Coordinates of C-alpha atoms in Angstrom, one line a residue:
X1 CA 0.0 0.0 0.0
X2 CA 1.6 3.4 -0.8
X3 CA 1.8 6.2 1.2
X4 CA -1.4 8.3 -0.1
X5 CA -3.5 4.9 0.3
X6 CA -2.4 4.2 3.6
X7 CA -3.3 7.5 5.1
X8 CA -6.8 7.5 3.3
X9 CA -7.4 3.9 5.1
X10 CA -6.1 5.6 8.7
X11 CA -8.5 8.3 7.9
X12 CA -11.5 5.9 7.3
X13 CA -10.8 4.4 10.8
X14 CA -10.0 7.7 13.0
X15 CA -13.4 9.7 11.3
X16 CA -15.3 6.0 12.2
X17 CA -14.0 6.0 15.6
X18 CA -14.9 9.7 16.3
X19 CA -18.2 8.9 15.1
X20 CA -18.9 5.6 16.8
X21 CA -17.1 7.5 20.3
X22 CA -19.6 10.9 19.5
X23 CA -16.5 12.4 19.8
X24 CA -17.2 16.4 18.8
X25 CA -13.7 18.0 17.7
X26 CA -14.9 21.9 17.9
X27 CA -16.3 21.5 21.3
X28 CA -14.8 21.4 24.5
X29 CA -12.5 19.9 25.2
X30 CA -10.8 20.0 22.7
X31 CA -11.4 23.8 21.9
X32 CA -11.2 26.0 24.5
X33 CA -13.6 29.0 25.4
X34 CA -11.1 31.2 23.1
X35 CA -11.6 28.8 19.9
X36 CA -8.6 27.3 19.7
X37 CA -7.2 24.1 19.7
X38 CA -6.9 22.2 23.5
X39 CA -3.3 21.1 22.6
X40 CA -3.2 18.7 25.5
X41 CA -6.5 17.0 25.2
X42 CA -6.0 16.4 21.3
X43 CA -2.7 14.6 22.2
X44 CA -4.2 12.7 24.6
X45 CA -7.3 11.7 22.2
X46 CA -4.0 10.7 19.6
X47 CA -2.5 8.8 22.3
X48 CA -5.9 7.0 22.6
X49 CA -6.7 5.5 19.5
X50 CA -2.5 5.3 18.8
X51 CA -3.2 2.2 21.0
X52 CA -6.9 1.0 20.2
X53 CA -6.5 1.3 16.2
X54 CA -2.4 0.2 16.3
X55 CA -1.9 3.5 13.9
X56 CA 1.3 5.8 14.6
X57 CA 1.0 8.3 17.3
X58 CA 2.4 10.7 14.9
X59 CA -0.5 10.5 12.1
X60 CA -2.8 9.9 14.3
X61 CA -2.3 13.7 16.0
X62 CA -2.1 15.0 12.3
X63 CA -5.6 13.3 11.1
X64 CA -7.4 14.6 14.1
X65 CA -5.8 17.9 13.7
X66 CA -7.2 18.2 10.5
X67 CA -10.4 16.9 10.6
X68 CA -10.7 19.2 13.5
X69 CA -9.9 22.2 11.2
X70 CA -12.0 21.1 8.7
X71 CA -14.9 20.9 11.0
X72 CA -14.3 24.3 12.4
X73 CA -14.6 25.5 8.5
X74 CA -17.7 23.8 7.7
X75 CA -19.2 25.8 10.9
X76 CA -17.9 29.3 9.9
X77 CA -19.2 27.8 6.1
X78 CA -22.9 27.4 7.6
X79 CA -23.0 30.8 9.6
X80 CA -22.1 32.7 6.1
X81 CA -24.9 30.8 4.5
X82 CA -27.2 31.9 7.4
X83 CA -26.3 35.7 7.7
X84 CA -24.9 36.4 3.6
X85 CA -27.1 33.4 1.6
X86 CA -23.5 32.4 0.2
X87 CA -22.7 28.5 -0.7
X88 CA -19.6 27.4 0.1
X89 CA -19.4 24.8 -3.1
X90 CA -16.6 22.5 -3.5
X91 CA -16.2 21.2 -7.2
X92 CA -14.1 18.4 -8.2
X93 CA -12.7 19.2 -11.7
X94 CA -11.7 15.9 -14.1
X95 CA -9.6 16.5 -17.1
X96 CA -7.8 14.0 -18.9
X97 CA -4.3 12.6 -18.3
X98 CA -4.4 15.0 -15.4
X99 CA -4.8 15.1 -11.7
X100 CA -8.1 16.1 -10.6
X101 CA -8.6 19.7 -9.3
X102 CA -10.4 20.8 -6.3
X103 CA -11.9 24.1 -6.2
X104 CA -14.0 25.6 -3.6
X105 CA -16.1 28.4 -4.2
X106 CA -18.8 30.6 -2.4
X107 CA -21.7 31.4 -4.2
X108 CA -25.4 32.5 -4.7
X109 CA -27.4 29.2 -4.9
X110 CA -30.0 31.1 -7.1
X111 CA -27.0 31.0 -9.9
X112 CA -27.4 29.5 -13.1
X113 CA -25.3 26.2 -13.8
X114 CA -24.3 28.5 -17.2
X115 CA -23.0 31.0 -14.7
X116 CA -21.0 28.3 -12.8
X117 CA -19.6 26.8 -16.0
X118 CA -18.2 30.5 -16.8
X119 CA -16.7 30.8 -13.5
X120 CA -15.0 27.3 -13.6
X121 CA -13.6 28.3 -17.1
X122 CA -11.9 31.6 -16.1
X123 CA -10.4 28.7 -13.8
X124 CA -9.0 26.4 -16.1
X125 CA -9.6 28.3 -19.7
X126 CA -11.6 25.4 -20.6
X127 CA -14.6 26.3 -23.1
X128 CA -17.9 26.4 -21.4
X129 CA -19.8 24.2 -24.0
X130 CA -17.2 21.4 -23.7
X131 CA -18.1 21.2 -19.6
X132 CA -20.7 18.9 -17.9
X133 CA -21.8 19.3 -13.9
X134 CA -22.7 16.9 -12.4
X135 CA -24.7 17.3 -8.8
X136 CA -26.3 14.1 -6.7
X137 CA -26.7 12.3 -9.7
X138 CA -27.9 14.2 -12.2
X139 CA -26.8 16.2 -15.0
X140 CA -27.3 19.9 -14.0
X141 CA -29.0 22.0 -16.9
X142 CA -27.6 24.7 -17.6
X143 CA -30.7 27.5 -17.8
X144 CA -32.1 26.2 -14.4
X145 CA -30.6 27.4 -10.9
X146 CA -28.6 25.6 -8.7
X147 CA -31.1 25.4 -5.8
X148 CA -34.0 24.1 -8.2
X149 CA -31.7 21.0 -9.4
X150 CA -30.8 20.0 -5.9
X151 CA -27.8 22.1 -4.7
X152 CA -27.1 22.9 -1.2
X153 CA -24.3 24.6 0.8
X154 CA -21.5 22.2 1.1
X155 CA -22.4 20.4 -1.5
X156 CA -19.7 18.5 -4.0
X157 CA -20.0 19.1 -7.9
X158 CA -18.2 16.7 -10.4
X159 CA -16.9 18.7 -13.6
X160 CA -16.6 16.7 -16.5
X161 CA -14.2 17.6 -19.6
X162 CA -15.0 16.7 -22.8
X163 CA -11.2 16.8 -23.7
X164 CA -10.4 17.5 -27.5
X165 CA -6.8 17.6 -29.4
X166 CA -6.1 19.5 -33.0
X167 CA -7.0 16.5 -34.7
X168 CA -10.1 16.0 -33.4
X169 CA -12.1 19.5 -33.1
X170 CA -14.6 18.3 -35.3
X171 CA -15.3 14.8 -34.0
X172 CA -15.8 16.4 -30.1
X173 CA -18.1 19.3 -31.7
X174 CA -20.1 15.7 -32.8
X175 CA -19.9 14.0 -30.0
X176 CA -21.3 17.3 -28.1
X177 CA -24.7 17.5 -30.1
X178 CA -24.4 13.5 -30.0
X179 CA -26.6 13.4 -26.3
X180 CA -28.7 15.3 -27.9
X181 CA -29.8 13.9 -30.7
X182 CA -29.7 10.2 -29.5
X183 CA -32.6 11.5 -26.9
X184 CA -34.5 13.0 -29.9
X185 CA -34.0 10.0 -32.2
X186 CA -35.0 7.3 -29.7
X187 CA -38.1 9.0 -28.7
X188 CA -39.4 9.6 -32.6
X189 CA -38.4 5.8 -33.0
X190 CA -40.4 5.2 -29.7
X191 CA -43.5 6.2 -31.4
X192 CA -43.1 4.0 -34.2
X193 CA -44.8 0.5 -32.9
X194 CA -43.5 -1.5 -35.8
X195 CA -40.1 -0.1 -35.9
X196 CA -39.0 -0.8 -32.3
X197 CA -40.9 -3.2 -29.6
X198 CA -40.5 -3.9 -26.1
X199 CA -39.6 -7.6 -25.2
X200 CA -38.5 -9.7 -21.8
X201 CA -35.6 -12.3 -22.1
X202 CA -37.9 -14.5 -23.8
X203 CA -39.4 -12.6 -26.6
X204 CA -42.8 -11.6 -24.5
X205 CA -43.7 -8.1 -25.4
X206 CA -43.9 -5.7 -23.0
X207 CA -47.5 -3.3 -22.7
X208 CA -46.8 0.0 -20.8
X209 CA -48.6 3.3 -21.4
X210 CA -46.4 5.3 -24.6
X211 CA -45.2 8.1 -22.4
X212 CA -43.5 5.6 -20.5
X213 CA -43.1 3.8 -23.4
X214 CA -40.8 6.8 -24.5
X215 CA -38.7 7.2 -21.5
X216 CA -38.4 3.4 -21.1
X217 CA -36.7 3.2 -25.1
X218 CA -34.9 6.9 -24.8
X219 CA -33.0 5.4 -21.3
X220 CA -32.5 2.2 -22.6
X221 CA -30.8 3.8 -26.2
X222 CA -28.8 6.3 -23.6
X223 CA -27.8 3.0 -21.2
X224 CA -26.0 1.1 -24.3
X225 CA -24.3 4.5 -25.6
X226 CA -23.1 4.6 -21.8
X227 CA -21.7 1.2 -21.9
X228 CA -20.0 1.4 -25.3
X229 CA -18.1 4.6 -23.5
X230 CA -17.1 2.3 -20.6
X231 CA -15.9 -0.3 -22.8
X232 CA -13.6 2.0 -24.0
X233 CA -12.6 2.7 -20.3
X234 CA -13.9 6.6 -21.2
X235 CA -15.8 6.3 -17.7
X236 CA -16.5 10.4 -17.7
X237 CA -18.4 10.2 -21.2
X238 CA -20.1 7.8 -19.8
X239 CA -21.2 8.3 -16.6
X240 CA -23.1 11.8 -18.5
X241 CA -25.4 9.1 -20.9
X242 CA -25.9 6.7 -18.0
X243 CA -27.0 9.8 -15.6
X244 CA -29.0 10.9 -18.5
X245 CA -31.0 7.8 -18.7
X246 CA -31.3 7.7 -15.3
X247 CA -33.6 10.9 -15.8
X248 CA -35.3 9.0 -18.3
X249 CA -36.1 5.7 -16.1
X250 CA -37.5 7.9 -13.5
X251 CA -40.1 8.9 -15.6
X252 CA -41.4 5.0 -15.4
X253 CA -43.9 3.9 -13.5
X254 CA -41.7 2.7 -10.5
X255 CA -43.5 -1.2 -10.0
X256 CA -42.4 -1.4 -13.9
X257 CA -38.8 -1.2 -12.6
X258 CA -39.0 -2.8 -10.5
X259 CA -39.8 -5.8 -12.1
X260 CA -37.0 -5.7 -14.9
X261 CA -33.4 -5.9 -14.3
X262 CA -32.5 -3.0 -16.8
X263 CA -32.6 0.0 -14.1
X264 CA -30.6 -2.1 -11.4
X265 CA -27.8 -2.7 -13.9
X266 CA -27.7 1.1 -14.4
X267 CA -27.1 1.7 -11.1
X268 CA -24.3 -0.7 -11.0
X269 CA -23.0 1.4 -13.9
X270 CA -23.3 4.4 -12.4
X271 CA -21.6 3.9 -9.3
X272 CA -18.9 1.8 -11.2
X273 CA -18.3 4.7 -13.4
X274 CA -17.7 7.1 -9.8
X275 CA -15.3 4.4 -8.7
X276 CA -13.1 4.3 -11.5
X277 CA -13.5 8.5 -11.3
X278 CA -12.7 8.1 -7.9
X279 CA -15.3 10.7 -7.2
X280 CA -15.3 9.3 -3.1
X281 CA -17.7 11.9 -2.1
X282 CA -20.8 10.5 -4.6
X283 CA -20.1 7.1 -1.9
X284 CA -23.4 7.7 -0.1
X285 CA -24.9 8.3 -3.9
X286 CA -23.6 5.0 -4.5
X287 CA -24.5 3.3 -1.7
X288 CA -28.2 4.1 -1.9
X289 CA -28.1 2.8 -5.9
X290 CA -26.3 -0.3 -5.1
X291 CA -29.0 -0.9 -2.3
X292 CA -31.5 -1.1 -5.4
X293 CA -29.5 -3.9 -6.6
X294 CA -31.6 -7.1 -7.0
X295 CA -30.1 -10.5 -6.6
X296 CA -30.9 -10.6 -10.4
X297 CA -27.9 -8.0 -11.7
X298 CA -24.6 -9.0 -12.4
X299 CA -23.0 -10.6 -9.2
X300 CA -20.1 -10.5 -9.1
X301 CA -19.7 -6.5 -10.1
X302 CA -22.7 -5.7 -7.4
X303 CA -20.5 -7.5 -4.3
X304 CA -17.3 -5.7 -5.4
X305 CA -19.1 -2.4 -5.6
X306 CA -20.5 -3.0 -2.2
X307 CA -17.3 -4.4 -0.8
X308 CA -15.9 -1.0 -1.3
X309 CA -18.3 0.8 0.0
X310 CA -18.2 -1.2 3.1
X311 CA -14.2 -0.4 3.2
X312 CA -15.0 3.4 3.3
X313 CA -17.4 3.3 6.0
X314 CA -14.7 1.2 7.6
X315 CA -17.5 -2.1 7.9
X316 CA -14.0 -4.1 7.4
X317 CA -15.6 -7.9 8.1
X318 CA -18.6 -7.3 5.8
X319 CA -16.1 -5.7 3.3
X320 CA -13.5 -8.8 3.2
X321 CA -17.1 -11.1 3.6
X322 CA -18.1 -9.3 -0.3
X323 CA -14.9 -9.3 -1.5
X324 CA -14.3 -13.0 -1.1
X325 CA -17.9 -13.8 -2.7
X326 CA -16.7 -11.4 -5.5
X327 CA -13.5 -13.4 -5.7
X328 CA -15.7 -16.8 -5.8
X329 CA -17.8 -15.5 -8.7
X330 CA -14.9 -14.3 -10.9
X331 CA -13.6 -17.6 -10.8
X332 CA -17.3 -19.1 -11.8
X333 CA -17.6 -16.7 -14.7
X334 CA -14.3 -18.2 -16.2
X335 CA -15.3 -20.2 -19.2
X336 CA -13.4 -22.8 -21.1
X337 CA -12.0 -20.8 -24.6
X338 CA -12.1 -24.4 -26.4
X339 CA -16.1 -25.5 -25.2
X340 CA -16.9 -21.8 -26.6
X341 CA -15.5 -22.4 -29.8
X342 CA -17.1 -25.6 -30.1
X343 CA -20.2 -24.5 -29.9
X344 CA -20.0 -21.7 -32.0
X345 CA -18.1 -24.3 -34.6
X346 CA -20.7 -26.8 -34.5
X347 CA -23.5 -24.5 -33.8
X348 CA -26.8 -25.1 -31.9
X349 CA -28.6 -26.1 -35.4
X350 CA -27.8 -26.7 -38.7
X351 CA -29.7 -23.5 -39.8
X352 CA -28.8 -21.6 -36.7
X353 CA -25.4 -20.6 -35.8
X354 CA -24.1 -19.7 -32.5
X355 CA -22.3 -16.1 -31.5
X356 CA -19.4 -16.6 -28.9
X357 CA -21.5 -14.3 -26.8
X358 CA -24.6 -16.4 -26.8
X359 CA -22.4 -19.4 -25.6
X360 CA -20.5 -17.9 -22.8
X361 CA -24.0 -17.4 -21.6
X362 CA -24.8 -20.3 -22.3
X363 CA -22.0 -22.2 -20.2
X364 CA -21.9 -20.0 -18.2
X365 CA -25.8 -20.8 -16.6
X366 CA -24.3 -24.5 -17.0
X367 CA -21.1 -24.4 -15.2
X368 CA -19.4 -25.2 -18.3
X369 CA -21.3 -28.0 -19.7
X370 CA -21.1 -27.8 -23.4
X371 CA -24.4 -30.2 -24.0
X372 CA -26.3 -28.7 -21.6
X373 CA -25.4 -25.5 -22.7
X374 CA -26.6 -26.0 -26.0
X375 CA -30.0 -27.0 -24.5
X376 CA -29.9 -23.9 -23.1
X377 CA -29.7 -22.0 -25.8
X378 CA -31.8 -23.7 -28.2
X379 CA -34.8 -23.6 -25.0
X380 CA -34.3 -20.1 -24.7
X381 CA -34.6 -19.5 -28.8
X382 CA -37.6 -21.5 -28.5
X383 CA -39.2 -19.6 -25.6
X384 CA -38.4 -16.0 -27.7
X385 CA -39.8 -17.5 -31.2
X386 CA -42.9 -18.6 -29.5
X387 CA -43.4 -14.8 -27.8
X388 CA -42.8 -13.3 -30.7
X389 CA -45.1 -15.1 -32.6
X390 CA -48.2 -15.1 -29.9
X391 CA -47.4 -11.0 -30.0
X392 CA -47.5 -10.9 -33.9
X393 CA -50.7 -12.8 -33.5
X394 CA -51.9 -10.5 -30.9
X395 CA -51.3 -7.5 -33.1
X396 CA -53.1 -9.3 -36.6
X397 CA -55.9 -9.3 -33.8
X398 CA -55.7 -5.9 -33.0
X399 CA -55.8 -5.1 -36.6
X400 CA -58.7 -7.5 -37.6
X401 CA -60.4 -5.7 -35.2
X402 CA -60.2 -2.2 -35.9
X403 CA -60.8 -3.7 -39.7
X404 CA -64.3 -5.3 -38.5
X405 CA -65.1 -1.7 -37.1
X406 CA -66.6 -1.0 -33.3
X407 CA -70.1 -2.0 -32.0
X408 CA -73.2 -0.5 -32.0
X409 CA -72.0 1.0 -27.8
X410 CA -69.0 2.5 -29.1
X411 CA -66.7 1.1 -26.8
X412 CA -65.9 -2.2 -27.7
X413 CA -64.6 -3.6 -31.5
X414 CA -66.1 -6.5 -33.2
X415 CA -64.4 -9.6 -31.8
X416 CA -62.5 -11.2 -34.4
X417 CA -62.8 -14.7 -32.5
X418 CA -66.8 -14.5 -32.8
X419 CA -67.2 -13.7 -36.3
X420 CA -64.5 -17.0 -36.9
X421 CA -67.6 -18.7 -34.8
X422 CA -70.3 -17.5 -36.7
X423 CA -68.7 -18.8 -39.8
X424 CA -67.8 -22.2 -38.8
X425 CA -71.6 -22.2 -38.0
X426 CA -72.8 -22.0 -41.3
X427 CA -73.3 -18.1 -41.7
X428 CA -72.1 -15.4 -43.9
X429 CA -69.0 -13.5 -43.1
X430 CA -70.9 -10.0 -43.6
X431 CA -73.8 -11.4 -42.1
X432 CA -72.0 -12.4 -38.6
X433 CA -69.7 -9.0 -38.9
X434 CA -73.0 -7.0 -38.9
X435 CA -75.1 -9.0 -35.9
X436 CA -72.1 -9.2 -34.0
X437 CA -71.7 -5.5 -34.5
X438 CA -75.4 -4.7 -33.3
X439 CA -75.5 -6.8 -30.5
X440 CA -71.9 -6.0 -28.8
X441 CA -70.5 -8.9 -29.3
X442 CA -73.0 -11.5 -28.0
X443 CA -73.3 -14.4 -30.3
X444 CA -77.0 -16.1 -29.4
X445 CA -78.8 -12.3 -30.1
X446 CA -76.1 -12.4 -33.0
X447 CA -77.6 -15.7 -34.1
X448 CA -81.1 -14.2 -34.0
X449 CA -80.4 -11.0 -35.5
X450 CA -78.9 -13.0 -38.7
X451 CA -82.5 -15.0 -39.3
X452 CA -84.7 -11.9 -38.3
X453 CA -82.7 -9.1 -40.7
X454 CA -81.1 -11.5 -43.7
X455 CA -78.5 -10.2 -46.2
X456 CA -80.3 -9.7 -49.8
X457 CA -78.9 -12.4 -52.1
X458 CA -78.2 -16.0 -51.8
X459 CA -75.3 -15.2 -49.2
X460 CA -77.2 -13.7 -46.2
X461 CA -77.0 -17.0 -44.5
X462 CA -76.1 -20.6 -45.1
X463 CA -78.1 -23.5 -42.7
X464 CA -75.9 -26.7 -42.5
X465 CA -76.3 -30.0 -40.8
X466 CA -74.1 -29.9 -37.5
X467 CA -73.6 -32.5 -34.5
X468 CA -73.4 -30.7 -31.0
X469 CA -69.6 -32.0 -31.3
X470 CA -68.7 -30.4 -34.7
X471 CA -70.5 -27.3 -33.3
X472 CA -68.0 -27.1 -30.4
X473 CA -64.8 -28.2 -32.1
X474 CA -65.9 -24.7 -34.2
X475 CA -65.9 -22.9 -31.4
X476 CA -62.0 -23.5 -31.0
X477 CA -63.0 -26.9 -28.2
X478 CA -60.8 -29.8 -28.0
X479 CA -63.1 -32.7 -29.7
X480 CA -62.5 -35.1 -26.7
X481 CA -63.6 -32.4 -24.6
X482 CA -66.6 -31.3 -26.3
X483 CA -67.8 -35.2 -26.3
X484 CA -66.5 -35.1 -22.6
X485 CA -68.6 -32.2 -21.8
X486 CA -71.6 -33.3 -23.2
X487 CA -71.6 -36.8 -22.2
X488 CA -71.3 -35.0 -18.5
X489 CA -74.6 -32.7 -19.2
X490 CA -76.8 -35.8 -21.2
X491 CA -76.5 -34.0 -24.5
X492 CA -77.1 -30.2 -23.6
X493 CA -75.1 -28.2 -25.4
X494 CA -75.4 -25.4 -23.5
X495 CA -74.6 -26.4 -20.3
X496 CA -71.7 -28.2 -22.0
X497 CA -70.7 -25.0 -24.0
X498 CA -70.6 -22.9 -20.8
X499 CA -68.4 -25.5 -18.1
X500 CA -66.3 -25.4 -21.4
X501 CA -65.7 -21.7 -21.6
X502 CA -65.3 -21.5 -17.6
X503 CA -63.1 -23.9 -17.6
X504 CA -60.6 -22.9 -20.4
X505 CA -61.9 -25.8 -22.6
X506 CA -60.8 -28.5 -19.7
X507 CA -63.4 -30.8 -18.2
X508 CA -63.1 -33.0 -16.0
X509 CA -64.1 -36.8 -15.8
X510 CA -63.2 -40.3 -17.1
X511 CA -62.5 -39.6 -21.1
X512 CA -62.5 -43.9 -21.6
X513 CA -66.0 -44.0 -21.1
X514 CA -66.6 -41.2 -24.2
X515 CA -69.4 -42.2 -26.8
X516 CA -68.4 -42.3 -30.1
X517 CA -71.2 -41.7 -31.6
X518 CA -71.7 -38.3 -32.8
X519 CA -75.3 -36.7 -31.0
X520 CA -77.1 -35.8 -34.6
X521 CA -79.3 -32.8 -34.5
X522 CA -81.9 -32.1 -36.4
X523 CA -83.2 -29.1 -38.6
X524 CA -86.2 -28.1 -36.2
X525 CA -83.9 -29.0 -33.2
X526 CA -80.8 -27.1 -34.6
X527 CA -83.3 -23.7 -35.8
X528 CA -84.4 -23.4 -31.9
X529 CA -81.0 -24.2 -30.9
X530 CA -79.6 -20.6 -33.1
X531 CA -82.6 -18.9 -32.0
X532 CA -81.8 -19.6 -28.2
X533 CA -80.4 -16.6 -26.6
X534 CA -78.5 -17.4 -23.5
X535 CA -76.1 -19.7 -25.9
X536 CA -72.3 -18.7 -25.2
X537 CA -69.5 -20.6 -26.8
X538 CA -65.4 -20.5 -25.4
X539 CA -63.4 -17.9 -28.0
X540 CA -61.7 -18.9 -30.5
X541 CA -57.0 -17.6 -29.7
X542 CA -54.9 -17.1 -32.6
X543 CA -52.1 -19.8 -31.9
X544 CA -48.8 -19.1 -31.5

């Protein structure tokens, strides 16, 4: 450990110790009654924790001298706020291949972050557009005031440089608008429905309102922009987009993400991105972000994180506790080079090859096993095929509907499902579209309203010779079923229609004893059965 880090860690213990001990530095008796420092009682304080915390006597007298100046600041810092209304700001400026620099300045809250920027550039000459503030995690604007986006006295500001060098002038002047116009693109492309859907791991398409719809695609754009900057180890680039789409998230219903792992791994981001920055005053930002960690994100960078942050609040056994589990899980996450390559070689199909990506995952939810691994994969294809085909069905649907038009109460649309019904009964497409249409939907007035108000022509509708089983397989019902159903109710269709459609087309009972015989109805017997008005058969669903 060299010098600088082995004072930070003394640090971490002697402010813990104070705090734990509700020792007070600017109060007797360690000041005296004229303000000053109680020489004597400080030494003895040193001399104290010297022995407890097994640091030298020497830098323990130094730290607490220090932190007992820096106390006595912050107090004469909070009077001048009280009588004048200045902010004592400290801001932590990052430029590249350089060594941060601290400024500390007193200022009017009411101040525009423009104003600031101006102020920090007579500072470092650095040009004003080319400078992002950062402020308890957020990107300040730089028309609003301080106070409105969440600055306080003694707050701590991260200054961002978006360095540039001759040769590039004209790629940083692009990367500037770049934010920008990612923000604007995603949500224009958010309102497109067949350009850009929302899907689970598995294909299942996501339904949220479309303002949150918006937010949800503009954050998720500005997350991947984020994490091709951190790929490239340019951590201040982004820690802007991922702070960015953290403004975007937050206009999500909260429950929504809750329930999806994309918001949790941001957070990870973000407070990854403050490590590497070694921004150490955002810790308690990035405490409070990893606590919204689910045991769902990415291990093995969540326990590290925490591990840390355990370190500076000097929780020593819970930090060694993460770091070992983080140790535990780097080692799980190694995967065999030559077990990738052979499944990308031999591939999980013969039409479908296999991305060295896809089977690191793949062994990796295996622990290396290269046959179950391709099970894996080819069961989590499977699972995304199938969603996306039940959602392109779901959205013919949607169409057929609107197509068929709404119903006579203006509410609801023709059901697709029940005109199908209609025509497997023997009735004219038209015919059914129209009954169904002034009846809201219900089939047995639907029924009625065909035979009272008949197309003109040979097409209004078409009578045909039905059993009770036929009739029900129509209706979308499993044949064995439908016999099963019937055989339960002594030949009543309705009764059998309706435990059908309550049950989800299952009955229950012994299907070995099932007549085979079809129950024939006749034509007086099937005119009073269309003409019945309570009849209800089960919908007919668009497979998958």
């Amino acid at each position: 450990m060299n010098s600088q880090l082995e004072k930070e860690d003394f640090l971490i213990q002697i402010r813990d110790k104070l705090r734990k001990d509700g020792v007070k530095l600017w109060l007797p008796p360690y000041l005296n009654d004229s303000k000053k420092c109680s020489v004597e009682d400080v030494k003895k304080l040193s001399q104290e924790y010297c022995d407890v915390l097994k640091i030298p006597f020497e830098i323990c007298h130094e730290t607490l001298l220090q932190l007992q100046v820096n106390s006595l600041e912050n107090l004469k810092q909070k009077s001048r706020y009280e009588s004048s209304g200045l902010a004592t700001i400290k801001i932590k400026i990052l430029v590249q291949n350089s060594p941060p620099k601290i400024l500390t300045k007193e200022l009017l809250l009411s101040m525009r972050t423009s104003d600031l920027k101006h102020i920090i550039n007579q500072e470092i000459n650095f040009p004003t557009d080319r400078l992002k503030l950062i402020s308890s995690g957020r990107v300040l604007n730089d028309s609003d005031s301080l106070s409105c986006q969440g600055v306080k006295n003694g707050s701590q500001i991260l200054a961002i440089t978006i360095s540039e060098t001759p040769t590039q002038v004209v790629q940083t002047e692009k990367q500037i608008k770049e934010l920008e116009e990612i923000k604007t693109d995603s949500r224009l492309l958010a309102l497109d429905n067949q350009y850009m859907q929302l899907e689970d791991q598995f294909g299942n398409a996501i339904k949220i309102p479309p303002n949150e719809k918006k937010a949800l695609i503009v954050a998720m754009t500005l997350h991947e922009k984020g994490k091709t900057a951190l790929k490239r180890n340019d951590y201040s680039k982004a820690l802007v987009f991922f702070l960015e789409a953290d403004e975007e998230f937050r206009h999500c219903n909260s429950q929504l993400l809750n329930t999806v792992d994309n918001y949790a791994l941001l957070d990870l981001d973000i407070a990854w991105c403050y490590l590497c920055l070694e921004s150490f005053a955002h810790l308690p930002e990035a405490y409070e972000r990893l606590k919204r960690c689910n045991e769902e994100a990415l291990f093995m960078r969540l326990h590290l994180l925490q591990a840390i942050v355990m370190y500076h609040k000097n929780m020593r056994s819970e930090a060694l506790i993460l770091l070992k589990k983080a140790e535990d899980e780097i080692s799980n996450l190694k995967v065999d080079e030559q077990s990738i390559m052979m499944l990308v070689e031999l591939g999980i199909s013969k039409d479908n090859c296999c991305s060295p990506a896809e089977a690191t995952l793949g062994l990796r939810a295996t622990k290396g096993d290269v046959n179950e691994a391709a099970k894996y994969i080819e069961d989590n294809r499977e699972k995304r095929t199938e969603s996306r085909k039940k959602a392109k069905a779901e959205e013919i649907l949607k169409k057929e509907r609107k197509k068929l038009g709404k119903c006579a109460d203006g509410q609801q649309y023709v059901d697709p499902n029940f005109v199908n019904i209609l025509v497997n009964m023997g009735f004219n497409k038209e015919a059914a579209r129209i009954a169904l249409q002034k009846t809201n939907n219900t089939i047995s007035d639907s029924i009625q309203y065909i035979q009272e108000h008949p197309l003109p022509g040979p097409s209004g509708t078409k009578r045909t010779h039905l059993s009770f089983i036929q009739l029900l397989e129509a209706a979308g019902f499993d044949s064995r079923m439908a016999k099963l159903a019937l055989q339960k109710h002594s030949g009543d269709i309705m009764k059998a229609a309706e435990e059908l459609l309550s049950n989800n087309g299952i009955v229950s009972g012994d299907l070995s004893g099932l007549i085979l015989a079809s129950f024939i109805i006749s034509n007086s017997v099937l005119r009073d059965f269309y003409a019945e008005e309570n009849y209800m058969p089960g919908r007919l669903f668009l497979s998958s």
